[in-house]
PDB file of C-alpha atoms in Angstrom:
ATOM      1  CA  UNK A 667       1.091 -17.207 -19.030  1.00  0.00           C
ATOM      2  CA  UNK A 668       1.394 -15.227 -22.263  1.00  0.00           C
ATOM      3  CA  UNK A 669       3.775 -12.345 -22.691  1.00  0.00           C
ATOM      4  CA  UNK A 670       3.520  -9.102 -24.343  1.00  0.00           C
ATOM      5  CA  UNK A 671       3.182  -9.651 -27.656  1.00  0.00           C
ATOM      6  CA  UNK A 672       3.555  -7.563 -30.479  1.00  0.00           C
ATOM      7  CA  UNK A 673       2.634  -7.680 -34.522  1.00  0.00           C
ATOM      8  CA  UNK A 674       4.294  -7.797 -36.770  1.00  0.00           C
ATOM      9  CA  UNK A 675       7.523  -8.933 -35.680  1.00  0.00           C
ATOM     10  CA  UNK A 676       9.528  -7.266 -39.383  1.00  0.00           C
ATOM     11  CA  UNK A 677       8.004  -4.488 -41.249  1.00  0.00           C
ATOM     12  CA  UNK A 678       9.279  -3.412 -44.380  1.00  0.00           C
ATOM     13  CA  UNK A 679       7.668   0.246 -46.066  1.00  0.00           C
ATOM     14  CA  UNK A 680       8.780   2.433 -48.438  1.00  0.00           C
ATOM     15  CA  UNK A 681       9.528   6.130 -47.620  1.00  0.00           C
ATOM     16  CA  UNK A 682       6.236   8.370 -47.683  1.00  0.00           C
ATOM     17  CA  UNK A 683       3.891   4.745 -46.529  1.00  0.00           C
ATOM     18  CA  UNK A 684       1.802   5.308 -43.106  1.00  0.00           C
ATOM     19  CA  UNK A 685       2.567   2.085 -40.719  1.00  0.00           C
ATOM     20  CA  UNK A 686       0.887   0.847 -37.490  1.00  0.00           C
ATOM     21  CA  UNK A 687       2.432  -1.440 -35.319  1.00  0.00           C
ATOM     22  CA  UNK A 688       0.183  -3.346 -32.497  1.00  0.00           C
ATOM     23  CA  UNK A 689       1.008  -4.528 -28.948  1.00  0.00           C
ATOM     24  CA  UNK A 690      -0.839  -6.641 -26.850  1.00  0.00           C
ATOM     25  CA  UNK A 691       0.257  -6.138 -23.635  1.00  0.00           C
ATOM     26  CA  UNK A 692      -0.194  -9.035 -20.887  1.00  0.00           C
ATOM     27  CA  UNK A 693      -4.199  -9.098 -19.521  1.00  0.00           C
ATOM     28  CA  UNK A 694      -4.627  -6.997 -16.635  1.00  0.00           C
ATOM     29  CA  UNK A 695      -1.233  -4.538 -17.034  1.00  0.00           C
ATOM     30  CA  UNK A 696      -2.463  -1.187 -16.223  1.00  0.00           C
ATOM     31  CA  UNK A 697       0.648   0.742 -17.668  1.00  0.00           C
ATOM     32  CA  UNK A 698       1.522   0.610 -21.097  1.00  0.00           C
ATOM     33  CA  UNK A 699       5.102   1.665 -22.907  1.00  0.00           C
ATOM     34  CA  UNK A 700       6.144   2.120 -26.159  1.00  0.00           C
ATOM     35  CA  UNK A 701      10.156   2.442 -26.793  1.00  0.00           C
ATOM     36  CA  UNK A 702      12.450   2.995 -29.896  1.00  0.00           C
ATOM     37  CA  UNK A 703      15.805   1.232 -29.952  1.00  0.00           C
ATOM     38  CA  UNK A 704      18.611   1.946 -32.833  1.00  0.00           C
ATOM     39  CA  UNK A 705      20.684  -0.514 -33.787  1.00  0.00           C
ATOM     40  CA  UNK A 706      23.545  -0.545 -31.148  1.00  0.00           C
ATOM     41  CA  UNK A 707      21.525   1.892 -28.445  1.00  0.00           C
ATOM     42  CA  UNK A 708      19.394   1.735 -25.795  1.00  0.00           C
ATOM     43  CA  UNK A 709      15.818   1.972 -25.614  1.00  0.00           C
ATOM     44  CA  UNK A 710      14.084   5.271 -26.010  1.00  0.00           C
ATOM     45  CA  UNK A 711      11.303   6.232 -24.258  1.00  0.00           C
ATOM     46  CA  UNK A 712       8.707   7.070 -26.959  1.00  0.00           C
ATOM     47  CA  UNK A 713       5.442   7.457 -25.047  1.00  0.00           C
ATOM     48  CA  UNK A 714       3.245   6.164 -21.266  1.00  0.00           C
ATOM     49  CA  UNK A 715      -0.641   5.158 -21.539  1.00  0.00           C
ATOM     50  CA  UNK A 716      -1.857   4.194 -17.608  1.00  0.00           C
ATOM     51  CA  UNK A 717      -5.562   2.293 -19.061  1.00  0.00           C
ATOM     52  CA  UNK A 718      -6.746   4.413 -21.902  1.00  0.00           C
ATOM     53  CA  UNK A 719      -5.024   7.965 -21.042  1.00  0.00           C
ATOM     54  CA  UNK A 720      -1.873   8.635 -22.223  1.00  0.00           C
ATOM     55  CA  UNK A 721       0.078  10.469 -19.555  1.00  0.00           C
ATOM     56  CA  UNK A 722       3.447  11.148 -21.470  1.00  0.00           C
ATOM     57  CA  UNK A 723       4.143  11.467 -24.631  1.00  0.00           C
ATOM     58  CA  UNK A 724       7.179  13.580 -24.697  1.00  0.00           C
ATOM     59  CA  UNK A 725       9.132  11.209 -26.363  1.00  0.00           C
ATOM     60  CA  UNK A 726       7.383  11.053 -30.074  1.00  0.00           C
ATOM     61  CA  UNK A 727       9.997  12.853 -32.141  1.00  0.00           C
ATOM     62  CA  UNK A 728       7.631  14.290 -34.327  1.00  0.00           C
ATOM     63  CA  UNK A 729       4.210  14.865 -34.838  1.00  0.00           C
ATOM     64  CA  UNK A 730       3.853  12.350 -37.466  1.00  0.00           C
ATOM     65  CA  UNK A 731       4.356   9.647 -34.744  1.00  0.00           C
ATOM     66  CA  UNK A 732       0.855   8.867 -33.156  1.00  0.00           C
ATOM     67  CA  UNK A 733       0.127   6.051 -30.502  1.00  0.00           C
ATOM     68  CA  UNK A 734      -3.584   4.898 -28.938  1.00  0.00           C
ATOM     69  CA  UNK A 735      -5.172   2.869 -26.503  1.00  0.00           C
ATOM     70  CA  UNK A 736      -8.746   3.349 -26.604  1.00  0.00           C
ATOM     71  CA  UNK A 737      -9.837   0.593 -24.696  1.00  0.00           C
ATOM     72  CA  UNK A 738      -7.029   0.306 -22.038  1.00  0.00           C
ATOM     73  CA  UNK A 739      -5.434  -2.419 -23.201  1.00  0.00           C
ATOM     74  CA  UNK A 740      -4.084  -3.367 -27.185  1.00  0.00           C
ATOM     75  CA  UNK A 741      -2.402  -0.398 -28.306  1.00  0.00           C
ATOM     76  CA  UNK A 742      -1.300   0.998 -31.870  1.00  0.00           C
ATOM     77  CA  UNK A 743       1.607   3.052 -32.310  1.00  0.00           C
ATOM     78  CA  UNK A 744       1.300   4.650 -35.786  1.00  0.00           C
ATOM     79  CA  UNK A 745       4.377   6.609 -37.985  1.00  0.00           C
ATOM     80  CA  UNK A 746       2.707   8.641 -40.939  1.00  0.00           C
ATOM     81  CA  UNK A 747       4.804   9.186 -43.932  1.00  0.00           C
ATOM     82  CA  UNK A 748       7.521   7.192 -42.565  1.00  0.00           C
ATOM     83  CA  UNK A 749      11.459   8.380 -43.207  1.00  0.00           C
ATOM     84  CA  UNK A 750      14.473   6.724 -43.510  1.00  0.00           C
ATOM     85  CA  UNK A 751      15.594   7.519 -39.688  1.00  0.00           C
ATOM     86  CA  UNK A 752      12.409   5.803 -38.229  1.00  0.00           C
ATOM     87  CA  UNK A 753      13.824   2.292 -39.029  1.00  0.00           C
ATOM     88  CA  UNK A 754      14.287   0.741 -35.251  1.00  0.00           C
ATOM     89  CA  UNK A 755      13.180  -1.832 -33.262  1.00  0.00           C
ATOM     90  CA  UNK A 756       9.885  -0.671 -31.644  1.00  0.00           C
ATOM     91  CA  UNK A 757       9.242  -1.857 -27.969  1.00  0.00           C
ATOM     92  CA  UNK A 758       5.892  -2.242 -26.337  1.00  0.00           C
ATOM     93  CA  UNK A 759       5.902  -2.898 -22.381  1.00  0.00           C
ATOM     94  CA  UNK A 760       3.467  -3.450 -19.565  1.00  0.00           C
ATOM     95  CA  UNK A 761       3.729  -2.862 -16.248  1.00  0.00           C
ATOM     96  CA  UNK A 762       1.045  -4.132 -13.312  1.00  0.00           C
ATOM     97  CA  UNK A 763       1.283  -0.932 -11.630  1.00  0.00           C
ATOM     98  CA  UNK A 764       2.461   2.395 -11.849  1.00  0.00           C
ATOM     99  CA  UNK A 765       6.258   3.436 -12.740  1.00  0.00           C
ATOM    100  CA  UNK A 766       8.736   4.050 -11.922  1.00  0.00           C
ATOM    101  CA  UNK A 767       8.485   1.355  -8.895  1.00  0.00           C
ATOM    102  CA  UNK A 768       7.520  -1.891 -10.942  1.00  0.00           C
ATOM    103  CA  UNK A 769       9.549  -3.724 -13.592  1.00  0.00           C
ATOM    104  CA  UNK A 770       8.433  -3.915 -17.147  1.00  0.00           C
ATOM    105  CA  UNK A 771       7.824  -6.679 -19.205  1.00  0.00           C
ATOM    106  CA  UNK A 772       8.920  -6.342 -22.987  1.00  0.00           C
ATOM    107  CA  UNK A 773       7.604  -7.851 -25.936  1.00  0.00           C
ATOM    108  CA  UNK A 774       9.647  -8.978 -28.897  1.00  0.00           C
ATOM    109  CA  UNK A 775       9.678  -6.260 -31.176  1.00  0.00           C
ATOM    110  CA  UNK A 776       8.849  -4.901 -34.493  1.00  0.00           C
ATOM    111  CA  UNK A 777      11.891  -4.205 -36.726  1.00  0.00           C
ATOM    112  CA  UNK A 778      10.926  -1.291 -39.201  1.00  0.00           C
ATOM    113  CA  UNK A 779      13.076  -0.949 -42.144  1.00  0.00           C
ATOM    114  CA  UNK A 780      12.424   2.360 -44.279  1.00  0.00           C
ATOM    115  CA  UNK A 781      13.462   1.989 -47.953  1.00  0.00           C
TER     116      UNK A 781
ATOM    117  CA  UNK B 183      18.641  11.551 -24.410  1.00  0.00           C
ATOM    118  CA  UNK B 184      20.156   8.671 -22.706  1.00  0.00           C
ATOM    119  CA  UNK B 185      19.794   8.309 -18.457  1.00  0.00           C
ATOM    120  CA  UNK B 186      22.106   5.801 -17.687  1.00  0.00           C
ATOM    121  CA  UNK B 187      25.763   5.315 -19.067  1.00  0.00           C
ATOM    122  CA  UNK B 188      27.209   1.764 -19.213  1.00  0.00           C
ATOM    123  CA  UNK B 189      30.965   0.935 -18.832  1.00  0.00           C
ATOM    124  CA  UNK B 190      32.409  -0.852 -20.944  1.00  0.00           C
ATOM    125  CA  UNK B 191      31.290  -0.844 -23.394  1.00  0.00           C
ATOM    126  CA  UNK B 192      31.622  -4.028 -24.424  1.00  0.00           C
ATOM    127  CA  UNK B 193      33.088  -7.037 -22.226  1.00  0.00           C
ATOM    128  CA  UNK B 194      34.393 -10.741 -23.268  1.00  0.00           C
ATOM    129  CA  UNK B 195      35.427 -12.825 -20.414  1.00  0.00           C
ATOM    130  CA  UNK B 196      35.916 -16.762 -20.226  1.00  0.00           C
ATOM    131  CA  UNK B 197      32.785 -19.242 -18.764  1.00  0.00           C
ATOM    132  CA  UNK B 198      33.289 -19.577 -15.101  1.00  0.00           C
ATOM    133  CA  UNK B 199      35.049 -16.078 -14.917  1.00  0.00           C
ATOM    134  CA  UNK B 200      33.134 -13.158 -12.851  1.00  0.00           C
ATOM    135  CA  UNK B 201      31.977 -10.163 -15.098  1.00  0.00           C
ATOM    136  CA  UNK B 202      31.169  -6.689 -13.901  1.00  0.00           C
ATOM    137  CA  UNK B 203      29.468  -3.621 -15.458  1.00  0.00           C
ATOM    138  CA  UNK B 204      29.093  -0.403 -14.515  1.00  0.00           C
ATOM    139  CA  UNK B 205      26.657   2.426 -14.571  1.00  0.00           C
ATOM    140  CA  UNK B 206      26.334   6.029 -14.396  1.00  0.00           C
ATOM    141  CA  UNK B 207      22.769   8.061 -14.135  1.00  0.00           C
ATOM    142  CA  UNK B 208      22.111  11.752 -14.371  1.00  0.00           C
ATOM    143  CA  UNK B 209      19.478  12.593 -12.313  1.00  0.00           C
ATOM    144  CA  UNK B 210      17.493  11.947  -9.347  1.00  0.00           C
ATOM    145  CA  UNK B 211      15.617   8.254  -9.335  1.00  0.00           C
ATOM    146  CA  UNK B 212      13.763   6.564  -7.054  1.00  0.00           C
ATOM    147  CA  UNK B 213      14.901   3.232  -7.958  1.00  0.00           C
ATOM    148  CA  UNK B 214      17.376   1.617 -10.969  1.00  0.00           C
ATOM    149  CA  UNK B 215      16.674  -1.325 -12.831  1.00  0.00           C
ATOM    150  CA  UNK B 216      18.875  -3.631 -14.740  1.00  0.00           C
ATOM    151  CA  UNK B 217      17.447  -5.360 -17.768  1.00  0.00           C
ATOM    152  CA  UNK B 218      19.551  -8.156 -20.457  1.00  0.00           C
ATOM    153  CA  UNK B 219      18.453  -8.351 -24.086  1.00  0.00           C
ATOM    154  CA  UNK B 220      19.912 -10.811 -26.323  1.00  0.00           C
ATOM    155  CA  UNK B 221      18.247 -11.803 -29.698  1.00  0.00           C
ATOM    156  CA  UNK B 222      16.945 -14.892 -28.197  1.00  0.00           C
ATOM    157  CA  UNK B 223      14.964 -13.491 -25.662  1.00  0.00           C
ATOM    158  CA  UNK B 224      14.119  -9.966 -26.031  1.00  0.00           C
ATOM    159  CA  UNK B 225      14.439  -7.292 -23.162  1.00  0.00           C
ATOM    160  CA  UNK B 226      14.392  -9.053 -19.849  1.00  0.00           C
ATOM    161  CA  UNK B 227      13.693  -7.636 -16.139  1.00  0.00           C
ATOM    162  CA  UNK B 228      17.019  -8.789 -14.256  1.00  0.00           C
ATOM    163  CA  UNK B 229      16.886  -6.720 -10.870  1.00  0.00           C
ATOM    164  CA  UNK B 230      15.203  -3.585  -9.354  1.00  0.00           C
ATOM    165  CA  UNK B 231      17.169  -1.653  -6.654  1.00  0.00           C
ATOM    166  CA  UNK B 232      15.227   1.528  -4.791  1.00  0.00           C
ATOM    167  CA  UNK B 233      17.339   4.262  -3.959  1.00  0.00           C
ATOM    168  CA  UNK B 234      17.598   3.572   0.055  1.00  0.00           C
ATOM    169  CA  UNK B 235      19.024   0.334  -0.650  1.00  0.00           C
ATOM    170  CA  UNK B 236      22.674  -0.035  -0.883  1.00  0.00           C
ATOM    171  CA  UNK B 237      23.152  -3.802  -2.327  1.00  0.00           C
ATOM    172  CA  UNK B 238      20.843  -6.368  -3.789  1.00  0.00           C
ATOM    173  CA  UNK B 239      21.538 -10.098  -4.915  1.00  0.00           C
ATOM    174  CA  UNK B 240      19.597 -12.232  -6.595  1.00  0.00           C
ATOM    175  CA  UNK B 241      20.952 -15.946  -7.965  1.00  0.00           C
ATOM    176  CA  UNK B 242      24.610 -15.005  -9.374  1.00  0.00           C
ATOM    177  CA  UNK B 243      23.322 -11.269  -9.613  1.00  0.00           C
ATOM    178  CA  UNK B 244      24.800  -8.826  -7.002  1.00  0.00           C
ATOM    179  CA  UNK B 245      23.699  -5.434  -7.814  1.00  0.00           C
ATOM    180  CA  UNK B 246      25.223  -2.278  -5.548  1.00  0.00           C
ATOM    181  CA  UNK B 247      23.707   1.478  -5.792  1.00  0.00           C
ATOM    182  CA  UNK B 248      25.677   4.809  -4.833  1.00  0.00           C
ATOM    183  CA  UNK B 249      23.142   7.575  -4.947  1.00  0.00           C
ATOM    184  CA  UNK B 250      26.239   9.930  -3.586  1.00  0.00           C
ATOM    185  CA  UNK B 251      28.119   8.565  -7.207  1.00  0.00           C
ATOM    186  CA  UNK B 252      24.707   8.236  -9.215  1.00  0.00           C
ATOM    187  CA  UNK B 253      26.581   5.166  -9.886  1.00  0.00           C
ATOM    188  CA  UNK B 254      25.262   1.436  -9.907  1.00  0.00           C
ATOM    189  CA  UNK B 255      27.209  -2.028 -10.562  1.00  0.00           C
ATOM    190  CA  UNK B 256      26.145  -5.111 -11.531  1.00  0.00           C
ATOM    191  CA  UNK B 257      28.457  -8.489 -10.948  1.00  0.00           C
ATOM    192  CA  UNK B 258      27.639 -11.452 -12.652  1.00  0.00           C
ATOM    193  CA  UNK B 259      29.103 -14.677 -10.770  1.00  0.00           C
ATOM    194  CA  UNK B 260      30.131 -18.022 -12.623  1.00  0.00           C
ATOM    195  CA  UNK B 261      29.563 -16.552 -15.627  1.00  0.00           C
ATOM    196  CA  UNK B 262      27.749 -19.059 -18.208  1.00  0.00           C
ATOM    197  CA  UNK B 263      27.689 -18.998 -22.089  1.00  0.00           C
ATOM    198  CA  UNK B 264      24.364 -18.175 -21.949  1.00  0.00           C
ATOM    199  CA  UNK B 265      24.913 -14.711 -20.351  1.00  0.00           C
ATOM    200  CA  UNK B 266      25.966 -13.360 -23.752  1.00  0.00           C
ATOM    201  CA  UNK B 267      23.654 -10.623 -24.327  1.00  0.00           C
ATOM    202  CA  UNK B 268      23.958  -6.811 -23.805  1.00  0.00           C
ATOM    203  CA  UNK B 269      22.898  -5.355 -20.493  1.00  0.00           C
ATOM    204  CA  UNK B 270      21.446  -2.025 -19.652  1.00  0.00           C
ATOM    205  CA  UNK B 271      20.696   0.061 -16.161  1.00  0.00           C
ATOM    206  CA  UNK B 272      17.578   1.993 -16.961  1.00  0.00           C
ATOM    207  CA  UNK B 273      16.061   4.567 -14.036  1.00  0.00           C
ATOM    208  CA  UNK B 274      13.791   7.718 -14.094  1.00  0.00           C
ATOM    209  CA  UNK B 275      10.191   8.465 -14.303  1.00  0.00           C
ATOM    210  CA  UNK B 276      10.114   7.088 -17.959  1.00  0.00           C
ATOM    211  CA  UNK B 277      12.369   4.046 -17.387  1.00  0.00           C
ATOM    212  CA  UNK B 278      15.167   5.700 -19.466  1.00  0.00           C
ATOM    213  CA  UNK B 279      18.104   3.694 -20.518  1.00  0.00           C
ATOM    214  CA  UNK B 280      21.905   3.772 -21.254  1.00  0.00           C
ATOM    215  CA  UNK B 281      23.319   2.621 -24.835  1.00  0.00           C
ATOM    216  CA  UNK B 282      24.419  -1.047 -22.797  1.00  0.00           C
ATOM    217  CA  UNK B 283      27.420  -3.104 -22.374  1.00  0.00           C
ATOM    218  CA  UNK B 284      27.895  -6.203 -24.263  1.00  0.00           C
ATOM    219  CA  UNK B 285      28.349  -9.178 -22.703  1.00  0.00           C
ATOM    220  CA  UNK B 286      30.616 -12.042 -24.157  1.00  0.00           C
ATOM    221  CA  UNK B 287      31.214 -15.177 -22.408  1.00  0.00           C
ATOM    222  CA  UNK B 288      33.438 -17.622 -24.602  1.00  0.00           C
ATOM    223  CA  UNK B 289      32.554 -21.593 -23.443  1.00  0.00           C
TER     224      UNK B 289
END
């Protein structure tokens, strides 16, 4: 069956652009993750959406990082007035269920370079 | 901040040759998951172990929790080329993971 997927896969903006990056989590996944991974680190958690209501969001490093789901199931994660130390590798995953007792399952990526 | 601390770092072992990794958590979890990523495939779900179970194997993956340590291992049998790829333990509430270890297997 299809996987999470995500769009796009590279983005390229210039410092000061506003970007959103989509994930379409697999059909039916109730939980819904969004991660940041640096070259050479592990993920970090970023934000949590359980259907439409985002539970945690402790993880946006600043306020000009802003993620939705408004209909429980694509989701946008959107940088404003993007800087130089937001290029990563964003992560969407779904889960079936609730954490932290179910695995996750990852889509590709979207690689944001910052010029 | 980072859960889960991998060691090594990083890890080159012949085909055929047994690898282990290593993991340390800071607090509390309810269970600890082990995931691979490799460019070909993304972030992949390798194993889940809860934190009343001691051991866990699945195909050439044998995966061993100490809640006492907040310590996990995971041993990779027969090793194969195509277990090249970086590995991470990731636990918590928010599934949070350690920087990885990476995985060579020279054929």
């Amino acid at each position: 069956g299809a996987g999470v997927s995500q769009s796009p896969r590279y983005k390229v903006a210039k410092r000061g652009q506003d970007v959103a990056l989509r994930c379409d989590p697999i059909s039916g996944h109730v939980s819904l993750f969004w991660y940041q991974q640096a070259l050479g680190q592990g993920p970090e958690f970023l934000t949590y959406f359980q259907n439409e209501a985002q539970l945690d969001k402790s993880g946006l490093p600043s306020d000009r990082f802003f993620a939705e789901r408004p209909e429980g199931s694509v989701s946008t994660l959107k940088i404003q007035r993007t800087q130089q130390e937001d290029s990563a590798v964003y992560l969407c995953a779904s889960s079936a269920l609730q954490v932290p007792l179910y695995e996750q399952y990852f889509g590709p990526g979207t690689r944001l370079t910052v010029t | 901040s980072q859960q889960g601390e991998e060691d090594p770092q990083a890890l080159s072992i012949q085909e055929g040759e047994n690898a282990t990794m290593n993991c340390s958590y800071k607090t509390s979890i309810n269970n600890l998951q082990w995931y691979r990523q490799n460019s070909g495939r993304g972030l992949v779900h390798l194993i889940l172990i809860r934190s009343n179970e001691r051991e866990k194997h699945s195909g050439r993956l044998r995966v061993t929790l100490d809640t006492s340590k907040k310590s996990s291992s995971l041993l990779i049998t027969a090793s194969r080329a195509a277990d090249t790829a970086s590995y991470f333990c990731a636990g918590g509430s928010r599934l949070t993971f350690g920087e990885g270890t990476q995985l060579t297997v020279n054929p």
